[in-house]
Coordinates of N, CA and C in Angstrom, one line a residue:
Chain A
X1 N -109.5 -135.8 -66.5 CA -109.0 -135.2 -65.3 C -108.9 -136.2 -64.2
X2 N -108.4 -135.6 -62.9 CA -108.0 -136.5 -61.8 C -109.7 -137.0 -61.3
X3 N -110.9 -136.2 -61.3 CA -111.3 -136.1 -60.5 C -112.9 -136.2 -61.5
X4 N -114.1 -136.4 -60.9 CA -115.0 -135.7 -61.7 C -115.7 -134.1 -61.2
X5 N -115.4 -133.6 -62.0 CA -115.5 -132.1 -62.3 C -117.5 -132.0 -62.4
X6 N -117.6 -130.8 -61.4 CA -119.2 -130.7 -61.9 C -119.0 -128.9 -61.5
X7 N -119.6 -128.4 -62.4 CA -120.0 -126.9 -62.4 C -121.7 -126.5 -63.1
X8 N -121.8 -125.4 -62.5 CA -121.0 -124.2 -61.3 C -121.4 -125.5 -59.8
X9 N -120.8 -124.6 -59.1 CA -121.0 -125.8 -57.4 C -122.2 -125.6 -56.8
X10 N -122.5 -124.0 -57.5 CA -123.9 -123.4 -56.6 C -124.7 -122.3 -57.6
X11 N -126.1 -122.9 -57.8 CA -126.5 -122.2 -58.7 C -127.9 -121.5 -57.8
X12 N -127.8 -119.9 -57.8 CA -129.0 -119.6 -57.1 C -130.3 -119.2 -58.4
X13 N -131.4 -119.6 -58.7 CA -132.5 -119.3 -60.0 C -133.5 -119.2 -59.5
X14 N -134.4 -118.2 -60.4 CA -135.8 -118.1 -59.9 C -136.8 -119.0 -60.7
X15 N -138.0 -119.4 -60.1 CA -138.7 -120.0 -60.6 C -139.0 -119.6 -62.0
X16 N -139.2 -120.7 -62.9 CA -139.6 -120.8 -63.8 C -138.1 -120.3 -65.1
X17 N -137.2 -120.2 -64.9 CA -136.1 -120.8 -65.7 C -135.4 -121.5 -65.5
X18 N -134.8 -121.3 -67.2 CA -134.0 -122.8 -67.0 C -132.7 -122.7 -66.7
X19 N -132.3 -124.3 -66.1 CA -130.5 -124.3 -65.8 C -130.1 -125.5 -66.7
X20 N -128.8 -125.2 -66.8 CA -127.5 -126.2 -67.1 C -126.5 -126.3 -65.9
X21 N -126.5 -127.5 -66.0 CA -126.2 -128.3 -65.0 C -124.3 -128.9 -65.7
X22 N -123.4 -129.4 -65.2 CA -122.5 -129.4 -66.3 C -121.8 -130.8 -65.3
X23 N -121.1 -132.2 -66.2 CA -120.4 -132.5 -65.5 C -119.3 -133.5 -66.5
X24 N -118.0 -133.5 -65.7 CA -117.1 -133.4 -66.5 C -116.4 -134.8 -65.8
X25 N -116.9 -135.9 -66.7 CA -116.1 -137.2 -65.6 C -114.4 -137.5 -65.7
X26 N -114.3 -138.6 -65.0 CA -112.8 -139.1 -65.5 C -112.8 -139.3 -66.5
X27 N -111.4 -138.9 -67.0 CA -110.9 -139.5 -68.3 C -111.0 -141.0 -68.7
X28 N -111.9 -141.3 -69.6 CA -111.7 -142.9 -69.8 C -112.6 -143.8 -69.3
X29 N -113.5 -143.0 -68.4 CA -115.1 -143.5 -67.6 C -115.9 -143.5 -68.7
X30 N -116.7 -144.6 -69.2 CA -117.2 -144.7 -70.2 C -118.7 -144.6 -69.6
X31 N -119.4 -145.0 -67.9 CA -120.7 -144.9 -67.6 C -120.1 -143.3 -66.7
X32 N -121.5 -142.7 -66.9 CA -121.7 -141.3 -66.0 C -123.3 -141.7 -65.8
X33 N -123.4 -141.2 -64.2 CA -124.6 -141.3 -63.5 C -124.7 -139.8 -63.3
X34 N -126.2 -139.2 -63.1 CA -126.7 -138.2 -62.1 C -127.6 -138.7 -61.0
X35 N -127.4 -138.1 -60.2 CA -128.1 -138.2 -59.1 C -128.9 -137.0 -58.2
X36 N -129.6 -137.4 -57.6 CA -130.3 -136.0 -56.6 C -130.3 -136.1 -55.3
X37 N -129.9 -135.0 -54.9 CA -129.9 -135.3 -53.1 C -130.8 -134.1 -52.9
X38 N -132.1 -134.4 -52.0 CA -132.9 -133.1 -51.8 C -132.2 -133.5 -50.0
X39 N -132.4 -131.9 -49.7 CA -132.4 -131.8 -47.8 C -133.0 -133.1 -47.4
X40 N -132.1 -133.8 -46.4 CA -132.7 -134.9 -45.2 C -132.6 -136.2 -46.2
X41 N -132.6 -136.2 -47.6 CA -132.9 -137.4 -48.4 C -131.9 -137.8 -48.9
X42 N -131.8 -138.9 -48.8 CA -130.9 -140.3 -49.5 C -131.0 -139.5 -51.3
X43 N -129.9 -140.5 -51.7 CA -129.7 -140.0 -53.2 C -131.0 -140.5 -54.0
X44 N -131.0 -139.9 -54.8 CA -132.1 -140.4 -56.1 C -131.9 -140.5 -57.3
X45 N -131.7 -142.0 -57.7 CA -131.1 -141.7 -59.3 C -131.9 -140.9 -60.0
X46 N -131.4 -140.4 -61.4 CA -132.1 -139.7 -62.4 C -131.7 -140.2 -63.7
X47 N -130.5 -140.4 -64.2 CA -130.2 -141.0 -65.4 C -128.8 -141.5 -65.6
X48 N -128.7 -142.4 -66.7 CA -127.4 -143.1 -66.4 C -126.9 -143.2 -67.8
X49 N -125.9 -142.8 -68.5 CA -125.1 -143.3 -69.7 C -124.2 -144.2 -69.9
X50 N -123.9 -145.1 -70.8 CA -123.0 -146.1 -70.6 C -122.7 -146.0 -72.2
X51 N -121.3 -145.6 -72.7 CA -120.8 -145.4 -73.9 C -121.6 -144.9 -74.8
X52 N -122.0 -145.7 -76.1 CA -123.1 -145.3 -77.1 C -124.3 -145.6 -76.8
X53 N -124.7 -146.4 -75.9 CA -126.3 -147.0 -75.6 C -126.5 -146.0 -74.8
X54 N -128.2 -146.5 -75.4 CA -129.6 -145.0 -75.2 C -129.0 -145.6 -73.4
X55 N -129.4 -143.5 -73.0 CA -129.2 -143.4 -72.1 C -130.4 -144.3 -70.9
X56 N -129.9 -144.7 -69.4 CA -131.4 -145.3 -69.0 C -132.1 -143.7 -68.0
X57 N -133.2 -143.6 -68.7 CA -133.9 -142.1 -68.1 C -134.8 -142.6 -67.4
X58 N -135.0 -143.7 -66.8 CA -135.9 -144.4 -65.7 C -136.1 -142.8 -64.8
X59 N -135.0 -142.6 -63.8 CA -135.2 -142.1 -62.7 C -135.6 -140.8 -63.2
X60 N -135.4 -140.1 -64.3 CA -136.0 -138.3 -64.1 C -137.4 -138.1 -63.8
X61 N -137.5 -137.2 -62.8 CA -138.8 -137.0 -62.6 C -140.1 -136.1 -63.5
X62 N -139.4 -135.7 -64.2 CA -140.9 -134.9 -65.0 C -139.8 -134.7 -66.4
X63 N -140.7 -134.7 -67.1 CA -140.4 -134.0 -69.1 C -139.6 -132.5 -68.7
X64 N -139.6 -132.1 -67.7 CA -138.9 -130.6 -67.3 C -137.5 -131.1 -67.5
X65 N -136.9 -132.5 -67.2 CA -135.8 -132.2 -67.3 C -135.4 -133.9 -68.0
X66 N -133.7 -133.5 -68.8 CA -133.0 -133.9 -69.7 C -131.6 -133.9 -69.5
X67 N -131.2 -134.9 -69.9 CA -129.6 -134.4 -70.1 C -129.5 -135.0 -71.5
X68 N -127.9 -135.2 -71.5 CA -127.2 -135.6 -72.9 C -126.0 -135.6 -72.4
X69 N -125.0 -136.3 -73.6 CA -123.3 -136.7 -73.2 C -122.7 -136.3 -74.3
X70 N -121.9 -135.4 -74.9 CA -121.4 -135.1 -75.7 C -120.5 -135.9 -76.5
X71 N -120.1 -136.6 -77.1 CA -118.7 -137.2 -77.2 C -118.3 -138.6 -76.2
X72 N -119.6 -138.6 -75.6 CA -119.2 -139.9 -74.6 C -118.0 -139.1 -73.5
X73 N -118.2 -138.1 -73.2 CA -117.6 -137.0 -72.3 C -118.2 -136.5 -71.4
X74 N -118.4 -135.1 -72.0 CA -119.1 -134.2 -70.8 C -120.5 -134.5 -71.1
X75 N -121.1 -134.0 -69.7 CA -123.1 -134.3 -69.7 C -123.1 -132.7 -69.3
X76 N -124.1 -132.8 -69.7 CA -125.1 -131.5 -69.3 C -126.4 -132.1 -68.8
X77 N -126.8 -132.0 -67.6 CA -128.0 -131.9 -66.9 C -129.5 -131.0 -67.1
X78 N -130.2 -130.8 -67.8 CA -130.9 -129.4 -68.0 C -132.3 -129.5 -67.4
X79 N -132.8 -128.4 -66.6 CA -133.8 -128.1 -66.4 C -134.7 -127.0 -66.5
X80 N -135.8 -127.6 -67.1 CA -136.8 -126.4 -67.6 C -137.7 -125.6 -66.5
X81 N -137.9 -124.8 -66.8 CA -139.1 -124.5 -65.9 C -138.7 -124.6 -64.4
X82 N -137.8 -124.3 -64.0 CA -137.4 -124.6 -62.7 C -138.8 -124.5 -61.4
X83 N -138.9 -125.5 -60.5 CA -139.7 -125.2 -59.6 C -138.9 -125.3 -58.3
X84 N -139.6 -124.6 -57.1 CA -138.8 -124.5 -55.9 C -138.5 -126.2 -55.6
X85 N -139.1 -126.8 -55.8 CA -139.0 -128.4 -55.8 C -137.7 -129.2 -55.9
X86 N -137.0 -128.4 -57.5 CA -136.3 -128.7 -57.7 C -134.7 -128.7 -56.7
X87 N -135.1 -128.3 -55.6 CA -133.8 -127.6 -55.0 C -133.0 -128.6 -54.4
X88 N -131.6 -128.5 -54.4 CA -131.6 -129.8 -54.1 C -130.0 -129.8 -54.8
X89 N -129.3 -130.9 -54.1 CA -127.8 -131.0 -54.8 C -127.6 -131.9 -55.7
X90 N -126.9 -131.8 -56.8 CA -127.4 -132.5 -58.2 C -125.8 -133.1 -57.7
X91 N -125.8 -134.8 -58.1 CA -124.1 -135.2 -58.1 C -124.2 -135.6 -59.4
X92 N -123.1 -136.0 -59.8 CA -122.8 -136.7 -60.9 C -121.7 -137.8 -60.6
X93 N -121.5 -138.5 -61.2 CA -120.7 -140.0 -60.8 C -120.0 -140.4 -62.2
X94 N -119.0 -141.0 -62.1 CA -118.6 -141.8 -63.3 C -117.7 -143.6 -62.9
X95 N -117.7 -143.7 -64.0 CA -117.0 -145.2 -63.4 C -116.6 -145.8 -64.4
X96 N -115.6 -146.9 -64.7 CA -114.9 -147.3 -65.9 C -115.9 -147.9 -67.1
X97 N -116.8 -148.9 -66.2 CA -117.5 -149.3 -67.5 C -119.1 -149.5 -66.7
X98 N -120.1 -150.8 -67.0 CA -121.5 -150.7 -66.5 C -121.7 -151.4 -65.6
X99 N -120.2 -151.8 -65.0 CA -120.1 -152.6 -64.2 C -121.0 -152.3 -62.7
X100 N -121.6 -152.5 -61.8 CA -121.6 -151.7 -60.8 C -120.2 -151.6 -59.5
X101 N -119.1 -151.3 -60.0 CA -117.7 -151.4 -59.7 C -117.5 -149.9 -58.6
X102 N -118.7 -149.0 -58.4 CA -118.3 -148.8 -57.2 C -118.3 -147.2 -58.0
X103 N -118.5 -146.0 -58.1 CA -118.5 -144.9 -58.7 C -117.2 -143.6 -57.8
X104 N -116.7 -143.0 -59.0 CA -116.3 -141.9 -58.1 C -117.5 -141.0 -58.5
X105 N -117.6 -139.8 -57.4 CA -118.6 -138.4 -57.0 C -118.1 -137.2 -57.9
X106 N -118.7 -136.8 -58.1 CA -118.0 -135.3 -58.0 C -118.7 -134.7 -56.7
X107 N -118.4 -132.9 -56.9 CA -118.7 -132.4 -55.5 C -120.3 -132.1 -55.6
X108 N -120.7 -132.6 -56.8 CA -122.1 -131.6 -56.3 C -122.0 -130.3 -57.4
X109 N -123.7 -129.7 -57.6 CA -124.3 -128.9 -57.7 C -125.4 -128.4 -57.1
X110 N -125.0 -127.8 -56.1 CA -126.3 -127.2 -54.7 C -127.3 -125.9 -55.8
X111 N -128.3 -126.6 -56.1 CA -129.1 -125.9 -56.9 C -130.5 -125.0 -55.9
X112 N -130.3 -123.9 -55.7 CA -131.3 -123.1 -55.5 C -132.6 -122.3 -56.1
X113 N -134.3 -123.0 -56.0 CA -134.9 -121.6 -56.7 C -135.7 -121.2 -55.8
X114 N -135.6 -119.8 -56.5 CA -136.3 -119.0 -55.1 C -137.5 -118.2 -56.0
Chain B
X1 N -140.0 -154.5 -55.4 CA -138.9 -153.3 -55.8 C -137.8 -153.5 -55.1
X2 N -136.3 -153.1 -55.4 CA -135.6 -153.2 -54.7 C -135.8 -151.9 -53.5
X3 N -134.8 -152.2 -52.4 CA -134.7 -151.2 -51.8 C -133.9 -151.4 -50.6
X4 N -133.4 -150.3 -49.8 CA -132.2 -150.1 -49.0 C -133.0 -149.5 -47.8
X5 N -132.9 -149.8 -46.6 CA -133.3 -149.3 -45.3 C -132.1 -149.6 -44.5
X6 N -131.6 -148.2 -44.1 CA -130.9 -147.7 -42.9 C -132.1 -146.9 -41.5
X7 N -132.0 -148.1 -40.8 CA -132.9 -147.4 -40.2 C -132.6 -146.6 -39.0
X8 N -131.3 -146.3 -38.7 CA -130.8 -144.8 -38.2 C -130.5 -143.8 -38.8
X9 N -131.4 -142.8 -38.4 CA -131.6 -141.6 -38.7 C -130.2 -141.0 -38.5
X10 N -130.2 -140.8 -37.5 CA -128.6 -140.1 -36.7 C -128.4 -140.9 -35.5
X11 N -127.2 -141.0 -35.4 CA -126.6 -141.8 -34.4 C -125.6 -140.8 -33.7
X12 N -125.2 -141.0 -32.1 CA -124.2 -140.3 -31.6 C -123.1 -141.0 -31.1
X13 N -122.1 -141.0 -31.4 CA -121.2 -142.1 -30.2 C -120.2 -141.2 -29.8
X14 N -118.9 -141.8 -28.5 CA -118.1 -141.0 -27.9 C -117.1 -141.8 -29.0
X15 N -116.2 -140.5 -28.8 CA -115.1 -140.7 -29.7 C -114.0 -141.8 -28.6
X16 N -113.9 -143.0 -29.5 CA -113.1 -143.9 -29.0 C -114.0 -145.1 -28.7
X17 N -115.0 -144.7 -29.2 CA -116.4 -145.7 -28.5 C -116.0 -146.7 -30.3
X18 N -117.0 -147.9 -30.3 CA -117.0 -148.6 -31.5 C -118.7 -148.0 -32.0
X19 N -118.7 -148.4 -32.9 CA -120.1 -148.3 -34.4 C -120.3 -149.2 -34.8
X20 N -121.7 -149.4 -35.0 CA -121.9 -150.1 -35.9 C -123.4 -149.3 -36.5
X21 N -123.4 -149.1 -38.0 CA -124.3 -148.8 -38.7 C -124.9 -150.0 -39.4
X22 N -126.5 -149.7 -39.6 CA -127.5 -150.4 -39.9 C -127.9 -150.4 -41.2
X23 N -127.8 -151.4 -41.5 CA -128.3 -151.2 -43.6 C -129.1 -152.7 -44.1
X24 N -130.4 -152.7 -44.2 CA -131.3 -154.1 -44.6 C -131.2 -153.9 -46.0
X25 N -131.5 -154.7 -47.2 CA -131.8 -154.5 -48.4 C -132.4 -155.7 -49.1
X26 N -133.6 -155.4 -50.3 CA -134.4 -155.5 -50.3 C -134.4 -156.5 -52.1
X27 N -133.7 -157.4 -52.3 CA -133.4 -157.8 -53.8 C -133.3 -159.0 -53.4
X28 N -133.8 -160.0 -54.9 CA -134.4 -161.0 -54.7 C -133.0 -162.0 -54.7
X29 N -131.7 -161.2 -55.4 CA -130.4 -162.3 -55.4 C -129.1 -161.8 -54.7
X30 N -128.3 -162.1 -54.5 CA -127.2 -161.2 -54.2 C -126.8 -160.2 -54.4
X31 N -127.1 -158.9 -53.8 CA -126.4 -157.8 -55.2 C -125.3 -157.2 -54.6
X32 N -124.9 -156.6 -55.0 CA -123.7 -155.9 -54.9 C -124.1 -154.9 -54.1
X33 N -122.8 -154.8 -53.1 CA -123.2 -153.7 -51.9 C -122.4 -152.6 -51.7
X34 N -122.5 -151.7 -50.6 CA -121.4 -150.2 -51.0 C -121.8 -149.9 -49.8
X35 N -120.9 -148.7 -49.5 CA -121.3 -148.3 -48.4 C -119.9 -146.9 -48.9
X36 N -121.1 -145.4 -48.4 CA -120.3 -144.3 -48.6 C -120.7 -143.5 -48.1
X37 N -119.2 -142.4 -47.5 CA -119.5 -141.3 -46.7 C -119.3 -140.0 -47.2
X38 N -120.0 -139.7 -46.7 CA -120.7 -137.8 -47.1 C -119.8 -136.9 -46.3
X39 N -119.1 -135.9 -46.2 CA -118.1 -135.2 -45.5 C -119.3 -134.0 -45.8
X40 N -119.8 -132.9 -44.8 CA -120.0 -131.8 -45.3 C -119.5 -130.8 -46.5
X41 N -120.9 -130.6 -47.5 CA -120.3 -129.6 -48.6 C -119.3 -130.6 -49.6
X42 N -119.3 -131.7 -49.2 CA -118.7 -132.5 -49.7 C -119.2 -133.7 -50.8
X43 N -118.4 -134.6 -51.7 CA -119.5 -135.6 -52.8 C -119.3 -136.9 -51.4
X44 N -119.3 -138.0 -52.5 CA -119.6 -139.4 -51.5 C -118.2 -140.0 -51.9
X45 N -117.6 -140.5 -51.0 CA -116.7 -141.2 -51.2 C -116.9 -142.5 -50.8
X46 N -116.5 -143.6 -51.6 CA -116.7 -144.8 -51.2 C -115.6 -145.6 -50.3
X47 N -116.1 -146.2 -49.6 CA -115.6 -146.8 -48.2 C -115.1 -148.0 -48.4
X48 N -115.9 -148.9 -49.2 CA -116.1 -150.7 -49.3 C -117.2 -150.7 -50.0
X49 N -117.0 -151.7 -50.5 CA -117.9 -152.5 -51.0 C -117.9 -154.2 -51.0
X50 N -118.8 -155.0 -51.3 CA -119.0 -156.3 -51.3 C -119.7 -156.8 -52.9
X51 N -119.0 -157.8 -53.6 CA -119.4 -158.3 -54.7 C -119.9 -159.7 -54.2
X52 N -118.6 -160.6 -53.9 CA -119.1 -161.8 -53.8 C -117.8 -162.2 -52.6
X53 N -117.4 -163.6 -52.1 CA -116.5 -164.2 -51.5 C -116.5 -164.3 -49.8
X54 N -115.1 -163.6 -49.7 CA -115.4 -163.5 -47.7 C -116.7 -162.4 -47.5
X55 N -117.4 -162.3 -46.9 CA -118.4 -161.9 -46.3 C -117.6 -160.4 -45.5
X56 N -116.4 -160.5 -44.7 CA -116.5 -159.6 -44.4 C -115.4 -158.8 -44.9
X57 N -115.9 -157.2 -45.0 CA -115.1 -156.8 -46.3 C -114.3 -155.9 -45.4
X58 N -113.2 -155.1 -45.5 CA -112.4 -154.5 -45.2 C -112.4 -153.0 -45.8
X59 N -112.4 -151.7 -45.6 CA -112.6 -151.0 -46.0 C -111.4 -150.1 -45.7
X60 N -111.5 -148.6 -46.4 CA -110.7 -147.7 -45.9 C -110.6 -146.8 -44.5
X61 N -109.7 -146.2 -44.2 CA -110.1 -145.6 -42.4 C -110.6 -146.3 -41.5
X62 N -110.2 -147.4 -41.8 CA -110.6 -148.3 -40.5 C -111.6 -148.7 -40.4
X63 N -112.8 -148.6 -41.4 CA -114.4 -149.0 -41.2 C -113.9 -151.0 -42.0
X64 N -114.9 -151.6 -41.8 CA -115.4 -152.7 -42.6 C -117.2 -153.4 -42.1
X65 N -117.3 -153.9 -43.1 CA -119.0 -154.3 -42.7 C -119.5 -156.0 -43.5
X66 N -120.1 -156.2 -43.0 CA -120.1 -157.9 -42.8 C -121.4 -157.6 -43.5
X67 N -121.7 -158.9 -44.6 CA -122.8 -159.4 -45.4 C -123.4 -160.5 -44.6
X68 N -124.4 -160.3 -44.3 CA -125.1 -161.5 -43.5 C -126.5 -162.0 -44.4
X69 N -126.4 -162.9 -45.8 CA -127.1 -163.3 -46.1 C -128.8 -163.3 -45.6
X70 N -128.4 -164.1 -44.5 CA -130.0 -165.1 -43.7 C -130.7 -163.7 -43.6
X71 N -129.9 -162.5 -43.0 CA -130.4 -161.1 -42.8 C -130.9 -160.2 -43.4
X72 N -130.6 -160.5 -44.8 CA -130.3 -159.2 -45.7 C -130.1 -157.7 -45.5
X73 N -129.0 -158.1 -44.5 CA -127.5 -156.9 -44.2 C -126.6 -157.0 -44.1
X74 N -125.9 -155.2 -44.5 CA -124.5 -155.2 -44.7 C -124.2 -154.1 -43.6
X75 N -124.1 -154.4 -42.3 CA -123.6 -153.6 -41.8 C -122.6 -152.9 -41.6
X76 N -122.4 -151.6 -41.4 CA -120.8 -150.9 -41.2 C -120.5 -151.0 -39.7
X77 N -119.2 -151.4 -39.7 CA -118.8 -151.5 -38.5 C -117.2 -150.7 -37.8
X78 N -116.7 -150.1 -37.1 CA -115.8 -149.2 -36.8 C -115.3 -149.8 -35.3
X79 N -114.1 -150.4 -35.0 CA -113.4 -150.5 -33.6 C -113.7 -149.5 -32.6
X80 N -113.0 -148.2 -33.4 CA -112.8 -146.8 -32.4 C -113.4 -145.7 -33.7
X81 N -114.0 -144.5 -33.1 CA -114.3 -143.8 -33.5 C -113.5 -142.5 -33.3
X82 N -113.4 -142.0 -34.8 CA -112.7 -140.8 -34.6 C -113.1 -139.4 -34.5
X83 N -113.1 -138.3 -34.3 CA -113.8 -137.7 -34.1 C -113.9 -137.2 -35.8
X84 N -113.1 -136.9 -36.7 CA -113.2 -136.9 -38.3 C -113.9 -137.3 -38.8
X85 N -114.7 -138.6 -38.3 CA -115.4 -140.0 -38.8 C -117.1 -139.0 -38.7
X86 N -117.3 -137.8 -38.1 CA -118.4 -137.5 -38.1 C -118.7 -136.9 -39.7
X87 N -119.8 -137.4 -40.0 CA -120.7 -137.3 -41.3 C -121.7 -137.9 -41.7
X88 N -122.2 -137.7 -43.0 CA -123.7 -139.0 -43.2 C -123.0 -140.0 -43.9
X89 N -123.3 -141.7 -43.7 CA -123.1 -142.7 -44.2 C -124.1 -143.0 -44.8
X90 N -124.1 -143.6 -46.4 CA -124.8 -144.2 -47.0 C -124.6 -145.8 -47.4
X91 N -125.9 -146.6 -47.7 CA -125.5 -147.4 -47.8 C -126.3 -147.6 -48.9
X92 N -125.7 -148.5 -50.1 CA -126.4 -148.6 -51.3 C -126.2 -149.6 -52.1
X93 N -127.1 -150.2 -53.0 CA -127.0 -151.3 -53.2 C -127.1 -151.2 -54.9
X94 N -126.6 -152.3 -55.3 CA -126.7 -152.6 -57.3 C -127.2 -153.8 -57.6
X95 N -128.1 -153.4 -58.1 CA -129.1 -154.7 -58.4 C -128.1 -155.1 -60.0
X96 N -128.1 -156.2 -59.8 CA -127.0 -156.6 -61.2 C -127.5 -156.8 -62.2
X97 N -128.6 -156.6 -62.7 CA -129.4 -156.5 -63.8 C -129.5 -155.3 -64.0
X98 N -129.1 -154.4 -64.0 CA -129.6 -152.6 -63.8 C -128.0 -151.9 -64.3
X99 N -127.4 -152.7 -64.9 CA -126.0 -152.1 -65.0 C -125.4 -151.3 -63.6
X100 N -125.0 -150.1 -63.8 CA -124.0 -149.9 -62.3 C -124.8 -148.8 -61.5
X101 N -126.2 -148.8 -62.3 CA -126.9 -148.0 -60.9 C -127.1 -148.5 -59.8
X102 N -127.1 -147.5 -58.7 CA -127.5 -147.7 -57.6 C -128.4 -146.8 -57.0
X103 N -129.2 -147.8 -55.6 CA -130.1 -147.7 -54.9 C -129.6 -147.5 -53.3
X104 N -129.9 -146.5 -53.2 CA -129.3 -145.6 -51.9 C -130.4 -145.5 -50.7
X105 N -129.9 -145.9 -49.3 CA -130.6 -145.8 -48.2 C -130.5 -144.3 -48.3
X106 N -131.7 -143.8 -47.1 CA -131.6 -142.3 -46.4 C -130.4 -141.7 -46.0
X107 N -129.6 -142.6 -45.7 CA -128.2 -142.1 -44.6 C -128.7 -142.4 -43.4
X108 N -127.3 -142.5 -42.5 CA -127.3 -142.4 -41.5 C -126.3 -141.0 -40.7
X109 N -126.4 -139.8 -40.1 CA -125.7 -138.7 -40.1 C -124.9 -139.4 -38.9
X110 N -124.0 -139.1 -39.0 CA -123.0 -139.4 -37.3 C -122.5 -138.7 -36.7
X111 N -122.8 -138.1 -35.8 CA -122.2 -136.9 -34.5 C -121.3 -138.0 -33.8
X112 N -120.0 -137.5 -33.4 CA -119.1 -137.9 -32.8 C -118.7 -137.0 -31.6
X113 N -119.5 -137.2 -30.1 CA -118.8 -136.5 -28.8 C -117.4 -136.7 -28.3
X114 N -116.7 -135.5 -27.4 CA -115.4 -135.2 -27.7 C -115.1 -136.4 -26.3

């Protein structure tokens, strides 16, 4: 696609289930990043894919959450057990290779639990 | 550890006034620098960045920001201010060992008076 795609844009959940998170990079972007933006805060990596090498999961904060890359395509973001904690706008990024060459965004996933 | 300090929270200027935003960072070799803006409801769009060469880099909409080694900063810098130009600025850095993640200051939010 032109752009990277992330859905749904706004997810409202109650504590203690889970979400999918979804993001759909450029065509041809072989690294996809997630990231976290809580209220008032700078980004926060969480995880990073680069073609077939193991993903780097440095940045997730608890065993609650996971992603995966389908096909070296779309990622899915997932979290268990949602806590109010979690709230917060989820981005996703992609970029041609592992270069650090500069990322396109998508818009966001403004995640809500209440 | 590495790390990114913008140490304006929020900044105000009059529209037509010049900018300059504040970004130290915190890595033991050169790394690669960025600098990107936040539009409300909006992802991050990248502005400039700096790899290596002239020091001062040239960006889109009129912004560019100078690498000052001795300092360890990359400040953003702006002639005239638009009033459009209001939003959060990030500034963030890629440690070149780390493939293309990055390490993201707080932001700096920018109110622009009429």
């Amino acid at each position: 696609g032109a752009g990277v795609s992330q859905s749904p844009s706004n997810k409202v959940t109650e504590k203690g289930k889970d979400v999918e998170l979804r993001c759909d990079p450029i065509s041809g972007h072989t690294a996809l990043y997630w990231y976290r933006q809580s209220l008032g805060q700078g980004l926060e990596f969480l995880i990073y894919f680069q073609g077939n090498s193991a993903p780097d999961k440095s940045g997730l904060p608890s065993d609650r959450f996971s992603a995966e890359r389908t096909g070296g395509s779309v990622s899915t973001l997932t979290i268990q057990r949602t806590q109010q904690e979690d709230s917060a706008v989820y981005l996703c990024a992609s970029s041609l290779d592992r270069g650090p060459y500069g990322y396109t965004f998508g818009s966001g996933t403004r995640l809500t639990v209440v | 550890a590495q790390s990114v300090t913008q140490p304006d929270i929020h900044i105000t200027v009059s529209e037509g006034a010049s900018l300059e935003l504040r970004c130290n960072y915190s890595y033991g070799a050169t790394p690669y620098l960025f600098w990107y803006v936040q539009s409300p409801g909006q992802g991050l769009q990248l502005l400039l960045k700096y790899f290596s060469g002239d020091t001062l880099v040239q960006g889109i909409k009129g912004f560019e920001a100078e690498f000052k080694r001795s300092q360890s900063s990359f400040n953003l810098r702006k002639p005239s201010v638009h009033w459009s130009d209001a939003a959060e600025y990030f500034c963030a850095v890629a440690p070149g060992d780390q493939g293309g993640k990055l390490i993201f200051g707080q932001g700096t939010e920018l109110s622009v008076k009429p």
